[in-house]
Amino acid sequence: MTQLTSDPQAAGPPPVETTAVLTATRPGRSLPELAGLLVVLVVLIGFFAWRSPYFFNVDNFLNILTAIAVTGIIAMPGTMLLVSAQVDLSVGSAAAFCGVVLAVVAESSGLAAGVLVALLAGLALGVANGFLVTVVKVNALITTLGTLAVLRGFTQLTADGQTVLLGIGFGWLGTARPLGIPLPVILLAVVVAASFVAMRYTVFGRSLYAIGANAAAARLVGIRNRAVIFAAFVLSGLAACLAGLILTSQLSAASPIAASGLELSVITAIVLGGASLSGGRGSVGGTIVGLVIIGVLNNGLILLNVNTFWQDIARGSLLILAVSFDQLRQRLQPNTRG
């Protein structure tokens, strides 16, 4: 393997690892690949429009977007993490925990205090995951599986195993419709736009791709791997908190079992959208298409009166297929990881 020299004036081509990092900073998924997903989406829309007279209308499309808003908000930093070869499986438990914290604190100290403490809780959860992964060096999968269980237990303890009613008017966050558009959909659009800019046009975004492509080489070219990954986990914690607040607002209550399985939907959308489990690949646009496919599928199955358990089967099948195609793609393409 080519060694980096400490002499900046030394002649010779750049190391293979460094070249891989530099080429990996071009984010996104190519149009032909996204076109395949879009074809699947169009086929699903056409099928459900044919089978149900209630599917193809503006109100139903808004319902689909509202249904995927919570998942989509979490999936944006989730895409950042998977691009950098990391993962956060604690997001469902984090959303439920922040919702319960909001309801419990708001009951005794007011809504403003409840929102503030919930946001601080989301920030702390992101910091904890980031610290364990980047400083303690625990594998992200193991770390977030552990915090998933720990947070679900703390949520049950905080709520005493019961649903906590949110008596103070907080329904506007989950149900308000400024200009006829549900507020969660607007929040999703803002998060998507910010994530798109961050991933495509900032040093932070390019660093995520470089770390995912080759973490050792990224470190050699001056990227602060730990800081970048730590920041992505913090964003994931804050996004999970926002999702928990929206869920609590929609229900006017905080359930300790809320958002169960949400991490499965998030990972499915990201991988379906083209992100690689091995890192270095993925895009905001691809994740959005994956989200919409899942949303259309779930909505269509409901309109056709299909048993809701089939939705879980469909999501699991989509995840298996997406990962299978990702593994096949990695085997067929040249190895660029050195």
Coordinates of C-alpha atoms in Angstrom, one line a residue:
M1 CA 0.0 0.0 0.0
T2 CA 1.3 3.4 -0.9
Q3 CA 2.5 5.4 2.1
L4 CA 1.9 9.1 2.7
T5 CA 5.1 11.1 2.9
S6 CA 5.6 13.9 5.4
D7 CA 7.4 16.0 2.8
P8 CA 4.8 18.2 1.0
Q9 CA 7.2 18.8 -1.9
A10 CA 7.8 15.1 -2.6
A11 CA 7.0 14.0 -6.1
G12 CA 4.6 11.2 -7.0
P13 CA 0.9 10.6 -7.4
P14 CA -1.5 10.9 -4.5
P15 CA -2.1 7.7 -2.5
V16 CA -5.0 5.4 -3.6
E17 CA -6.9 6.0 -0.3
T18 CA -6.6 9.8 -0.7
T19 CA -7.8 9.6 -4.2
A20 CA -10.8 7.5 -3.1
V21 CA -11.7 10.1 -0.5
L22 CA -11.5 13.0 -3.0
T23 CA -13.7 11.2 -5.5
A24 CA -16.2 10.1 -2.8
T25 CA -17.0 13.7 -2.0
R26 CA -19.3 13.9 -5.0
P27 CA -22.6 13.2 -3.3
G28 CA -25.9 11.9 -4.5
R29 CA -27.4 9.1 -6.5
S30 CA -27.3 9.2 -10.3
L31 CA -30.4 10.0 -12.3
P32 CA -30.7 6.6 -14.0
E33 CA -30.7 4.9 -10.6
L34 CA -33.3 7.3 -9.1
A35 CA -35.3 6.8 -12.3
G36 CA -35.7 3.2 -11.4
L37 CA -37.2 4.1 -8.1
L38 CA -39.4 6.7 -9.7
V39 CA -40.8 4.1 -12.1
V40 CA -41.7 1.9 -9.1
L41 CA -43.4 4.9 -7.5
V42 CA -45.4 5.7 -10.6
V43 CA -46.5 2.0 -10.9
L44 CA -47.7 2.0 -7.3
I45 CA -49.6 5.3 -7.8
G46 CA -51.2 4.0 -11.0
F47 CA -52.2 0.7 -9.3
F48 CA -53.8 2.2 -6.3
A49 CA -55.5 4.9 -8.3
W50 CA -57.0 2.2 -10.4
R51 CA -58.1 0.1 -7.4
S52 CA -59.4 2.9 -5.2
P53 CA -61.4 6.0 -6.3
Y54 CA -60.2 7.8 -3.1
F55 CA -56.5 7.6 -3.8
F56 CA -55.8 10.1 -6.6
N57 CA -56.8 13.4 -5.0
V58 CA -55.0 16.3 -3.3
D59 CA -56.3 15.6 0.2
N60 CA -55.1 12.0 0.1
F61 CA -51.7 13.1 -1.2
L62 CA -51.5 15.5 1.8
N63 CA -52.5 12.6 4.1
I64 CA -49.6 10.6 2.7
L65 CA -47.1 13.5 3.2
T66 CA -48.4 14.0 6.7
A67 CA -48.0 10.3 7.5
I68 CA -44.4 10.3 6.3
A69 CA -43.4 13.6 7.9
V70 CA -42.3 12.2 11.2
T71 CA -40.3 9.4 9.6
G72 CA -38.9 11.8 7.0
I73 CA -37.6 14.3 9.6
I74 CA -35.7 11.6 11.4
A75 CA -34.5 10.1 8.1
M76 CA -32.6 13.2 7.1
P77 CA -29.9 13.0 9.8
G78 CA -30.3 9.2 9.4
T79 CA -29.1 9.5 5.8
M80 CA -26.1 11.5 7.0
L81 CA -25.2 8.8 9.5
L82 CA -25.6 6.0 7.0
V83 CA -23.5 7.8 4.4
S84 CA -20.8 8.0 7.0
A85 CA -21.2 4.2 7.7
Q86 CA -23.0 4.8 11.0
V87 CA -26.5 4.1 12.2
D88 CA -28.9 5.3 14.9
L89 CA -31.5 2.6 15.9
S90 CA -32.6 4.5 19.0
V91 CA -34.7 7.1 17.2
G92 CA -38.1 5.5 17.9
S93 CA -37.4 5.2 21.6
A94 CA -35.9 8.8 21.7
A95 CA -39.1 10.2 20.0
A96 CA -41.3 8.5 22.6
F97 CA -39.1 9.6 25.5
C98 CA -39.1 13.2 24.4
G99 CA -42.9 13.1 24.0
V100 CA -43.3 11.8 27.5
V101 CA -40.9 14.3 28.9
L102 CA -42.8 17.1 27.2
A103 CA -46.1 15.9 28.7
V104 CA -44.8 15.3 32.2
V105 CA -43.0 18.6 32.5
A106 CA -45.8 20.6 30.8
E107 CA -48.2 19.2 33.3
S108 CA -46.3 20.6 36.3
S109 CA -44.4 23.6 34.8
G110 CA -46.1 24.7 31.7
L111 CA -45.8 24.1 28.0
A112 CA -42.8 26.3 27.3
A113 CA -40.8 24.5 30.0
G114 CA -42.0 21.1 28.7
V115 CA -40.8 21.9 25.1
L116 CA -37.5 23.2 26.4
V117 CA -36.7 20.2 28.6
A118 CA -37.8 17.8 25.8
L119 CA -35.4 19.6 23.3
L120 CA -32.6 19.4 25.9
A121 CA -33.4 15.7 26.3
G122 CA -33.1 15.1 22.6
L123 CA -29.8 17.0 22.5
A124 CA -28.5 15.0 25.4
L125 CA -29.5 11.7 23.7
G126 CA -27.6 12.7 20.6
V127 CA -24.6 13.7 22.6
A128 CA -24.6 10.4 24.5
N129 CA -24.8 8.3 21.3
G130 CA -22.1 10.4 19.7
F131 CA -19.8 10.2 22.7
L132 CA -20.2 6.4 23.0
V133 CA -19.4 6.0 19.3
T134 CA -16.7 8.5 18.8
V135 CA -14.9 8.6 22.1
V136 CA -15.6 5.3 23.8
K137 CA -15.4 3.6 20.4
V138 CA -18.4 1.4 20.8
N139 CA -19.9 0.2 17.5
A140 CA -22.8 2.4 16.5
L141 CA -25.1 -0.6 16.0
I142 CA -24.5 -1.9 19.5
T143 CA -24.6 1.6 21.0
T144 CA -27.9 2.5 19.6
L145 CA -29.5 -0.9 20.2
G146 CA -28.5 -0.4 23.8
T147 CA -29.9 3.1 24.0
L148 CA -33.0 1.9 22.2
A149 CA -33.8 -0.5 25.1
V150 CA -32.6 1.9 27.8
L151 CA -34.7 4.8 26.5
R152 CA -37.8 2.7 26.2
G153 CA -37.4 1.6 29.8
F154 CA -36.9 5.2 31.0
T155 CA -39.9 6.2 29.0
Q156 CA -42.1 3.6 30.7
L157 CA -40.7 4.6 34.1
T158 CA -41.3 8.3 33.5
A159 CA -44.8 7.7 32.3
D160 CA -45.4 5.0 35.0
G161 CA -46.4 2.7 32.1
Q162 CA -49.4 4.9 31.3
T163 CA -50.4 7.3 28.5
V164 CA -49.8 10.9 29.7
L165 CA -52.5 13.3 28.5
L166 CA -51.3 16.7 27.3
G167 CA -54.0 19.0 28.7
I168 CA -52.4 22.2 27.5
G169 CA -53.2 23.2 23.9
F170 CA -50.3 21.9 21.9
G171 CA -52.3 20.4 19.0
W172 CA -51.2 23.1 16.6
L173 CA -47.8 21.6 16.0
G174 CA -49.3 18.3 14.6
T175 CA -52.6 19.5 13.2
A176 CA -52.3 23.1 12.1
R177 CA -52.7 23.8 8.4
P178 CA -51.2 27.2 7.4
L179 CA -52.2 27.9 3.8
G180 CA -54.0 24.6 3.7
I181 CA -50.7 22.6 4.1
P182 CA -50.3 20.5 7.3
L183 CA -47.6 22.0 9.5
P184 CA -45.7 18.7 9.8
V185 CA -45.3 18.6 6.0
I186 CA -43.9 22.2 6.1
L187 CA -41.5 21.2 8.9
L188 CA -40.5 18.2 6.8
A189 CA -39.8 20.5 3.8
V190 CA -37.7 22.8 5.9
V191 CA -35.6 19.9 7.3
V192 CA -35.2 18.3 3.8
A193 CA -34.1 21.6 2.3
A194 CA -31.5 22.2 5.1
S195 CA -30.3 18.6 4.8
F196 CA -30.0 18.9 1.0
V197 CA -27.9 22.0 1.3
A198 CA -25.7 20.6 4.1
M199 CA -25.1 17.3 2.2
R200 CA -24.4 18.8 -1.2
Y201 CA -22.8 22.2 -0.6
T202 CA -21.0 22.2 2.7
V203 CA -17.7 20.8 4.0
F204 CA -19.7 18.8 6.6
G205 CA -21.6 17.0 3.9
R206 CA -18.5 16.2 1.8
S207 CA -16.8 15.0 4.9
L208 CA -19.6 12.5 5.6
Y209 CA -19.2 11.0 2.2
A210 CA -15.4 10.9 2.6
I211 CA -15.6 9.2 6.0
G212 CA -18.1 6.6 4.6
A213 CA -15.9 5.9 1.6
N214 CA -12.6 5.4 3.6
A215 CA -12.4 6.6 7.2
A216 CA -8.7 6.2 7.5
A217 CA -7.9 8.1 4.3
A218 CA -10.4 10.8 5.3
R219 CA -8.4 11.3 8.6
L220 CA -5.2 11.5 6.6
V221 CA -6.4 14.4 4.4
G222 CA -7.4 16.4 7.5
I223 CA -11.1 15.5 8.1
R224 CA -12.0 15.5 11.7
N225 CA -13.9 12.2 11.6
R226 CA -15.0 12.1 15.3
A227 CA -16.3 15.7 15.2
V228 CA -18.3 15.1 12.0
I229 CA -19.9 11.8 13.2
F230 CA -20.5 13.3 16.6
A231 CA -22.4 16.2 15.0
A232 CA -24.5 13.8 12.9
F233 CA -25.6 11.9 16.0
V234 CA -26.5 15.2 17.7
L235 CA -28.7 16.1 14.7
S236 CA -30.3 12.7 14.9
G237 CA -31.2 13.2 18.5
L238 CA -32.7 16.6 17.8
A239 CA -34.7 15.3 14.8
A240 CA -36.0 12.4 16.9
C241 CA -37.1 14.9 19.6
L242 CA -38.9 17.1 17.0
A243 CA -40.7 13.9 15.7
G244 CA -41.7 13.0 19.2
L245 CA -43.2 16.5 19.8
I246 CA -45.2 16.2 16.5
L247 CA -46.5 12.8 17.5
T248 CA -47.5 14.0 21.0
S249 CA -49.2 17.0 19.4
Q250 CA -51.2 14.9 17.0
L251 CA -52.4 12.6 19.7
S252 CA -52.7 15.3 22.5
A253 CA -51.1 12.6 24.6
A254 CA -47.7 10.9 25.1
S255 CA -47.6 7.2 25.0
P256 CA -44.6 5.2 26.3
I257 CA -45.0 2.8 23.4
A258 CA -45.3 5.5 20.7
A259 CA -43.0 5.3 17.7
S260 CA -42.3 1.6 18.2
G261 CA -40.7 0.2 15.1
L262 CA -40.1 3.7 13.7
E263 CA -36.4 3.0 13.3
L264 CA -37.3 0.2 10.8
S265 CA -39.3 2.6 8.6
V266 CA -36.4 5.1 8.7
I267 CA -33.7 2.6 7.7
T268 CA -36.0 1.1 5.1
A269 CA -36.6 4.5 3.4
I270 CA -32.9 5.4 3.5
V271 CA -31.6 2.1 2.1
L272 CA -34.4 1.9 -0.4
G273 CA -33.4 5.4 -1.5
G274 CA -29.9 4.2 -2.4
A275 CA -27.8 4.6 0.7
S276 CA -25.3 1.8 1.3
L277 CA -24.9 0.1 4.6
S278 CA -21.2 0.2 4.1
G279 CA -21.2 4.0 3.8
G280 CA -20.1 6.5 1.2
R281 CA -23.3 6.4 -0.7
G282 CA -26.8 7.9 -0.4
S283 CA -28.6 11.2 -0.9
V284 CA -31.5 13.3 0.4
G285 CA -33.4 13.0 -2.8
G286 CA -33.1 9.2 -2.8
T287 CA -34.3 9.0 0.8
I288 CA -37.3 11.2 -0.1
V289 CA -38.3 8.9 -3.0
G290 CA -37.9 5.9 -0.6
L291 CA -40.1 7.6 1.9
V292 CA -42.8 8.4 -0.6
I293 CA -42.8 4.8 -1.9
I294 CA -43.4 3.6 1.6
G295 CA -46.1 6.2 2.3
V296 CA -47.9 5.4 -1.0
L297 CA -47.8 1.7 -0.3
N298 CA -49.1 2.0 3.3
N299 CA -51.8 4.5 2.2
G300 CA -52.9 2.3 -0.7
L301 CA -53.1 -0.8 1.5
I302 CA -55.3 1.0 4.0
L303 CA -57.6 2.3 1.2
L304 CA -57.9 -1.2 -0.1
N305 CA -58.9 -2.4 3.4
V306 CA -55.9 -4.7 3.5
N307 CA -55.0 -5.9 7.1
T308 CA -52.6 -3.4 8.6
F309 CA -50.2 -6.2 9.6
W310 CA -49.4 -6.4 5.9
Q311 CA -47.8 -3.0 6.1
D312 CA -45.2 -4.4 8.4
I313 CA -44.6 -7.3 6.1
A314 CA -44.4 -4.8 3.1
R315 CA -41.8 -2.6 4.9
G316 CA -39.7 -5.6 6.0
S317 CA -39.8 -7.0 2.5
L318 CA -38.8 -3.6 1.0
L319 CA -35.8 -3.4 3.4
I320 CA -34.7 -6.9 2.5
L321 CA -34.9 -6.2 -1.2
A322 CA -33.1 -2.9 -0.9
V323 CA -30.3 -4.4 1.1
S324 CA -30.1 -7.3 -1.3
F325 CA -29.7 -5.0 -4.3
D326 CA -27.1 -2.9 -2.4
Q327 CA -25.0 -6.0 -1.7
L328 CA -25.4 -7.1 -5.4
R329 CA -24.3 -3.7 -6.6
Q330 CA -21.2 -3.8 -4.3
R331 CA -20.2 -7.2 -5.7
L332 CA -20.6 -6.1 -9.3
Q333 CA -18.8 -2.7 -9.1
P334 CA -15.0 -2.3 -8.8
N335 CA -13.6 -2.1 -5.3
T336 CA -12.6 1.5 -4.5
R337 CA -11.9 1.1 -0.8
G338 CA -8.3 0.0 -1.2

